[in-house]
GROMACS .gro file of C-alpha atoms in nm:
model
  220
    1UNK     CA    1  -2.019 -17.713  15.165
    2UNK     CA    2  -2.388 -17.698  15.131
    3UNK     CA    3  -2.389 -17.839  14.764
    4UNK     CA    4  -2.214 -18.124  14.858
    5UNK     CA    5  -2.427 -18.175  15.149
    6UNK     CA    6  -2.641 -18.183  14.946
    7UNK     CA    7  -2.529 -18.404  14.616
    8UNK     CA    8  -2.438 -18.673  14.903
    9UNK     CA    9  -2.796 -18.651  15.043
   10UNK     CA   10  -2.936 -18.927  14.839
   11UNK     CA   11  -2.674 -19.134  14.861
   12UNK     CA   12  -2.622 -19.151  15.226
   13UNK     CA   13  -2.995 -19.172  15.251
   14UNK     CA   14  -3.058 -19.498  15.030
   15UNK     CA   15  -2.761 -19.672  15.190
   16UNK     CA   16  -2.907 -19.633  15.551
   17UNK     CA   17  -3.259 -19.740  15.404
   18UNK     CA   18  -3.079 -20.051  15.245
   19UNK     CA   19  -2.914 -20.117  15.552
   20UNK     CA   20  -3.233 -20.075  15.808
   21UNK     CA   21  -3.432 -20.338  15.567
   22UNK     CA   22  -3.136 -20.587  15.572
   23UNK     CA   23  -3.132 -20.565  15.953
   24UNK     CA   24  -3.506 -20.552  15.975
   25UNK     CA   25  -3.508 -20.868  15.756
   26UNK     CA   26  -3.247 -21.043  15.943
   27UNK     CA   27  -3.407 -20.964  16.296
   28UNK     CA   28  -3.752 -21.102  16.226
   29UNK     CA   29  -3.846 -21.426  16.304
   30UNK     CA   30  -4.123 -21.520  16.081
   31UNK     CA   31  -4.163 -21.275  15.738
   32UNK     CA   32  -4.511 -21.188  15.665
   33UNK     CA   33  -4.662 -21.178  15.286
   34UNK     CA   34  -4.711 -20.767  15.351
   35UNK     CA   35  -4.353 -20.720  15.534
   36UNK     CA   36  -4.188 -20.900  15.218
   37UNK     CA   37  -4.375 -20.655  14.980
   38UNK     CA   38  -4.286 -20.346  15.176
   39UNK     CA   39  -3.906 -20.521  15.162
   40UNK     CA   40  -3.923 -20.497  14.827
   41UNK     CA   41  -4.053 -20.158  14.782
   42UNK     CA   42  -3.816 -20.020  15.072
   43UNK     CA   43  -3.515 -20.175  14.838
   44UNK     CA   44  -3.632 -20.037  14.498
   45UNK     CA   45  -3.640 -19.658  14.656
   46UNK     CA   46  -3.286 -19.696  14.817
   47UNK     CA   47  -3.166 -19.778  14.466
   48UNK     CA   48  -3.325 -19.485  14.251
   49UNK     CA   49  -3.168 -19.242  14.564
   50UNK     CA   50  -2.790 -19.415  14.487
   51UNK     CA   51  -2.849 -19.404  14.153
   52UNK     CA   52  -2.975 -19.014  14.130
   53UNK     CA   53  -2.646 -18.970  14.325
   54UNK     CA   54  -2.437 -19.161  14.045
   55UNK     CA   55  -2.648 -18.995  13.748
   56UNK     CA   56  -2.615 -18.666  13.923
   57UNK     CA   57  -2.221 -18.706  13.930
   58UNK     CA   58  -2.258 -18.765  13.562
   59UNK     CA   59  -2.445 -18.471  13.484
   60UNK     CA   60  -2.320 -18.190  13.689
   61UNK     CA   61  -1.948 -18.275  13.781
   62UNK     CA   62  -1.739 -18.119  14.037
   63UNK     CA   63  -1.623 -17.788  13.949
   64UNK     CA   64  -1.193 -17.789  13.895
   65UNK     CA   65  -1.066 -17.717  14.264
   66UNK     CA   66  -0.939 -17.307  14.254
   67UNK     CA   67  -0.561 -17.218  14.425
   68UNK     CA   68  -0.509 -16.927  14.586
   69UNK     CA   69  -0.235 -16.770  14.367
   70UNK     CA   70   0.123 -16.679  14.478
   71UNK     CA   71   0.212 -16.305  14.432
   72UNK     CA   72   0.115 -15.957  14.541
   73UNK     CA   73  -0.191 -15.798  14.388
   74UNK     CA   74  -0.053 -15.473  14.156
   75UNK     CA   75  -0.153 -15.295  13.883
   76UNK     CA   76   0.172 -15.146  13.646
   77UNK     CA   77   0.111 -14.966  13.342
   78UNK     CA   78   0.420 -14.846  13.088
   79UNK     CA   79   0.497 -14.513  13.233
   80UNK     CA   80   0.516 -14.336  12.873
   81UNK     CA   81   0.122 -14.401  12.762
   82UNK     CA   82  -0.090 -14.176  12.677
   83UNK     CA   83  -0.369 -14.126  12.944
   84UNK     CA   84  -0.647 -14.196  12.655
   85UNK     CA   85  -0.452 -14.518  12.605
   86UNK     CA   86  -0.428 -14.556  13.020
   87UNK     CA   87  -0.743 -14.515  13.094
   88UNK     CA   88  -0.871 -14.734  12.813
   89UNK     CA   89  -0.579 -15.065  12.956
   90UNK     CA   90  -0.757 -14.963  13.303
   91UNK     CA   91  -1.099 -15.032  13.185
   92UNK     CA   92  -1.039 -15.352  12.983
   93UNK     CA   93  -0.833 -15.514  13.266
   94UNK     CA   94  -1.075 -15.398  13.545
   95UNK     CA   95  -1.377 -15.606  13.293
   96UNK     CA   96  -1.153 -15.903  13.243
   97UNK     CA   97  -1.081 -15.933  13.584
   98UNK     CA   98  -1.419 -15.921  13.716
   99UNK     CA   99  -1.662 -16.089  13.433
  100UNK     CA  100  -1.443 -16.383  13.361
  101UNK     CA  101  -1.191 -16.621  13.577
  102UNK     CA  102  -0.908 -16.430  13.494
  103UNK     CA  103  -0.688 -16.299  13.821
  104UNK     CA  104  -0.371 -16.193  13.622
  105UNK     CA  105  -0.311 -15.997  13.336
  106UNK     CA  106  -0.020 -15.917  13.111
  107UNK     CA  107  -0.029 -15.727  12.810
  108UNK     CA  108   0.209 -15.758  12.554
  109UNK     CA  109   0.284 -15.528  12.252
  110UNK     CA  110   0.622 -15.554  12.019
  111UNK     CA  111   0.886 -15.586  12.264
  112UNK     CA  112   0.748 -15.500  12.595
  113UNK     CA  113   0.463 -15.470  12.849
  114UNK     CA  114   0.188 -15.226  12.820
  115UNK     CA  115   0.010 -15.355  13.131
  116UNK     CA  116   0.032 -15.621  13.437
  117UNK     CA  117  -0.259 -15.673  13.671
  118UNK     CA  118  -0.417 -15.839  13.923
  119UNK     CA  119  -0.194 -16.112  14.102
  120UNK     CA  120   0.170 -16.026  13.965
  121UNK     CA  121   0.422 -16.277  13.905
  122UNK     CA  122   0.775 -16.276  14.081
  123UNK     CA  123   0.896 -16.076  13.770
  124UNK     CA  124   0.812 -15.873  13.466
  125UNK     CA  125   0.759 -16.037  13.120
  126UNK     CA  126   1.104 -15.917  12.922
  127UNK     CA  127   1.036 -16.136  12.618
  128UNK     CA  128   0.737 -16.332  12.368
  129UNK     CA  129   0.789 -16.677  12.403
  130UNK     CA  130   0.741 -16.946  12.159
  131UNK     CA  131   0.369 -16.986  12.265
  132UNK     CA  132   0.306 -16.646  12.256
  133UNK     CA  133   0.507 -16.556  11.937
  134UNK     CA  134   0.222 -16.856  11.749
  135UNK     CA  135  -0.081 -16.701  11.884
  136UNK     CA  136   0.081 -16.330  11.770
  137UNK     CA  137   0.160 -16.501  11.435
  138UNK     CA  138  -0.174 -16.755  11.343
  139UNK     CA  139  -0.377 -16.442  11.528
  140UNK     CA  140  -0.563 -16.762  11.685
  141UNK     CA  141  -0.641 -16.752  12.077
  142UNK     CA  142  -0.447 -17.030  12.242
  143UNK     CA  143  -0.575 -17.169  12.597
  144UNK     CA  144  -0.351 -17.390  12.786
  145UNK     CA  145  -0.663 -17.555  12.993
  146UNK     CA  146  -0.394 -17.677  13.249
  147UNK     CA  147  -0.069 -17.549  13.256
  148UNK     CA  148   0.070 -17.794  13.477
  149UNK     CA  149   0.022 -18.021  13.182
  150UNK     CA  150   0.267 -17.826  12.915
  151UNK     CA  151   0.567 -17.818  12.896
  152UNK     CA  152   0.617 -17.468  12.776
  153UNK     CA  153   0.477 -17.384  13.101
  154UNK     CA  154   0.819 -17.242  13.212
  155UNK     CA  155   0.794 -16.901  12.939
  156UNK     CA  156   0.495 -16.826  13.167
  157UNK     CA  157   0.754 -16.721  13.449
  158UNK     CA  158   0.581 -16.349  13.452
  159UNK     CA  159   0.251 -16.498  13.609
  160UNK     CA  160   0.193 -16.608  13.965
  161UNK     CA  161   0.392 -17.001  13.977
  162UNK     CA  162   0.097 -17.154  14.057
  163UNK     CA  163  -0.113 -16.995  13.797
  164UNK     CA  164  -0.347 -17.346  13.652
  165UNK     CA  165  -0.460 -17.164  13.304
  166UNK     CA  166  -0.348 -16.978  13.046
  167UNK     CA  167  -0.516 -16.772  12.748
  168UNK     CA  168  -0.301 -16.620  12.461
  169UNK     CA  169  -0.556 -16.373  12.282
  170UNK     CA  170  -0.377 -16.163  12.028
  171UNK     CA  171  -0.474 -15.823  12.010
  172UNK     CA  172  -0.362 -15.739  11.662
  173UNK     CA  173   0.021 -15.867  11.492
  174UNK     CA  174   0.165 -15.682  11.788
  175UNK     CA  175  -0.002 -15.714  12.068
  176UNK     CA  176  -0.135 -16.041  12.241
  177UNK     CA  177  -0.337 -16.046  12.595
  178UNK     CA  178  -0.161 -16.342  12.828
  179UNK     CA  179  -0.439 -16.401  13.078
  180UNK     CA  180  -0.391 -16.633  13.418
  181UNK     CA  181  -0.657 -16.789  13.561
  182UNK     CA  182  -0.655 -16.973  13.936
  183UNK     CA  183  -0.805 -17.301  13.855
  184UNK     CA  184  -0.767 -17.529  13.529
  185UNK     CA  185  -1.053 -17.554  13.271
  186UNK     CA  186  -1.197 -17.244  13.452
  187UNK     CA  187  -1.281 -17.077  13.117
  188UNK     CA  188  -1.602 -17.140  12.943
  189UNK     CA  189  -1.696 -17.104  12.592
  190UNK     CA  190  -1.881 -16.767  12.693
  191UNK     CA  191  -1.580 -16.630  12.872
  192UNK     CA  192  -1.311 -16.706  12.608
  193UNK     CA  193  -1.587 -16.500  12.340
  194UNK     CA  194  -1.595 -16.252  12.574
  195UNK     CA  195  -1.166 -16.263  12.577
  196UNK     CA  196  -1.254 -16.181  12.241
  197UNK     CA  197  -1.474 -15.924  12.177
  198UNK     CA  198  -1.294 -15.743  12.425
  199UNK     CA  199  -0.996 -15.779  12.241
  200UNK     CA  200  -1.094 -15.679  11.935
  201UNK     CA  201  -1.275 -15.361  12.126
  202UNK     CA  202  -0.918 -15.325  12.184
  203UNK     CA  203  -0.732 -15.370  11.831
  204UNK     CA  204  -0.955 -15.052  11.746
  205UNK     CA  205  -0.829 -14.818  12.001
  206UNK     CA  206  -0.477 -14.928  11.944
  207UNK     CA  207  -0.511 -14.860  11.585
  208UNK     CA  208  -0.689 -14.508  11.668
  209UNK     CA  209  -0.438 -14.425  11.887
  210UNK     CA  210  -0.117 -14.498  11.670
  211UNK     CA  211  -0.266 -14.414  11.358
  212UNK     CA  212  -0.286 -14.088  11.511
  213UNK     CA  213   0.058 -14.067  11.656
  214UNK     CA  214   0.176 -14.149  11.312
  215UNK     CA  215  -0.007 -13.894  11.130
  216UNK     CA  216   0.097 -13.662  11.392
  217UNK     CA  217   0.465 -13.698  11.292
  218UNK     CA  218   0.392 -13.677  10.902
  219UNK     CA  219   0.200 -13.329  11.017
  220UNK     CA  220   0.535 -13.229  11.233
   0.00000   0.00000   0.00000
C-alpha cells in the first residue's frame, strides 16, 4: 500500500496544483505581469509531476496480482525411495519453494510421482499429459506464463485449481519437474535458470542413484 501511495503521489499532487492555479486565476480580478509568470511556472511543474506518474507507469509496471491458492499445504514422497534419494527430493523442493515463485511441486518420473509439495492439488498426478509428455520428449522447459490462457490447462488437475503458472522442466527422458506458481508471469529469467541448474543438479543424482541400483543387480 505504501508503493502505491507513493507512485500516485505525483499525480495527485500536480492535479491539485493545476486545479489551485485555475481557481486562483479565475478568482482574481485584475492579473498582474508577475502573477501571470508564476501561472505559468505553477502549470509547467504540475505537468512534469503527471507526467513522472505516466513515465513511471511505463517503466516500472504493476507487478501480476498473486491468489492465494486452493489446497492443503503437504509434502508426499513415494514411500519405496531410498533415503539418499529422499533426502536429496527434500532439499531440492525445500530451494524451489523458497528462492523462486514456485508454491507447488510435482515430480514426475516414468509412470508415477516421486514427490508433491507445497500447496497440493485435490488429487495425485496418475498420468504425463500431452504438455508434459513434449517437454519430457524436446528436453526443452515449457512455461505456461498464464494458465488461464491454455487450453491444456485441464491435464494440470494435480495442482491447486487456481494455480496462474506453470513450468515443465525435464529432469532427464524420464523425469520432468511440473512447478505451480500463484500469480501469472511470476517467473523471471533468473528464476527459470535457476529451475534449471537445479534440475540438472538433479539429473546427476538420479543417474548416481540408478546407475547404482543397476549395477547392484548385475553384482547379485
Amino acid at each position: 500500500m505504501n508503493n502505491q501511495f507513493l507512485r500516485y503521489l505525483p499525480l495527485a499532487t500536480g492535479i491539485l496544483g493545476g486545479t489551485l492555479l485555475l481557481l486562483n486565476r479565475l478568482l482574481t480580478p485584475l492579473l498582474t505581469p508577475s502573477q501571470a509568470r508564476s501561472d505559468v511556472v505553477g502549470v509547467i511543474l504540475a505537468a512534469v509531476l503527471v507526467l513522472t506518474t505516466l513515465i513511471w507507469q511505463q517503466v516500472q509496471p504493476r507487478p501480476p496480482e498473486a491468489v492465494i491458492l486452493e489446497g492443503e499445504e503437504g509434502f508426499e514422497l513415494a514411500a519405496d525411495l531410498d533415503s539418499a534419494l529422499k533426502t536429496e527430493l527434500a532439499w531440492l523442493s525445500y530451494t524451489l519453494l523458497t528462492n523462486t515463485p514456485t508454491k507447488s511441486i510435482v515430480i514426475w518420473r516414468g509412470d508415477r510421482p516421486l514427490l508433491r509439495r507445497g500447496i497440493l492439488g485435490p488429487k495425485p498426478m496418475t498420468a504425463a499429459g500431452p504438455i508434459v509428455r513434449r517437454a519430457l520428449q524436446t528436453q526443452r522447459p515449457i512455461y505456461l506464463v498464464n494458465l488461464a490462457l491454455y487450453p491444456g490447462r485441464i491435464e494440470f488437475d494435480y495442482l491447486p485449481p487456481n494455480t496462474q503458472g506453470v513450468i515443465c522442466q525435464p529432469v532427464d527422458e524420464q523425469t520432468v519437474m511440473i512447478l505451480g506458481t500463484n500469480a501469472p508471469r511470476s517467473y523471471t529469467k533468473q528464476d527459470e535458470q535457476w529451475v534449471a541448474a537445479l534440475a540438472a543438479k538433479f539429473a546427476q543424482v538420479l543417474a548416481e542413484q540408478y546407475n547404482k541400483d543397476s549395477q547392484g543387480l548385475d553384482t547379485l
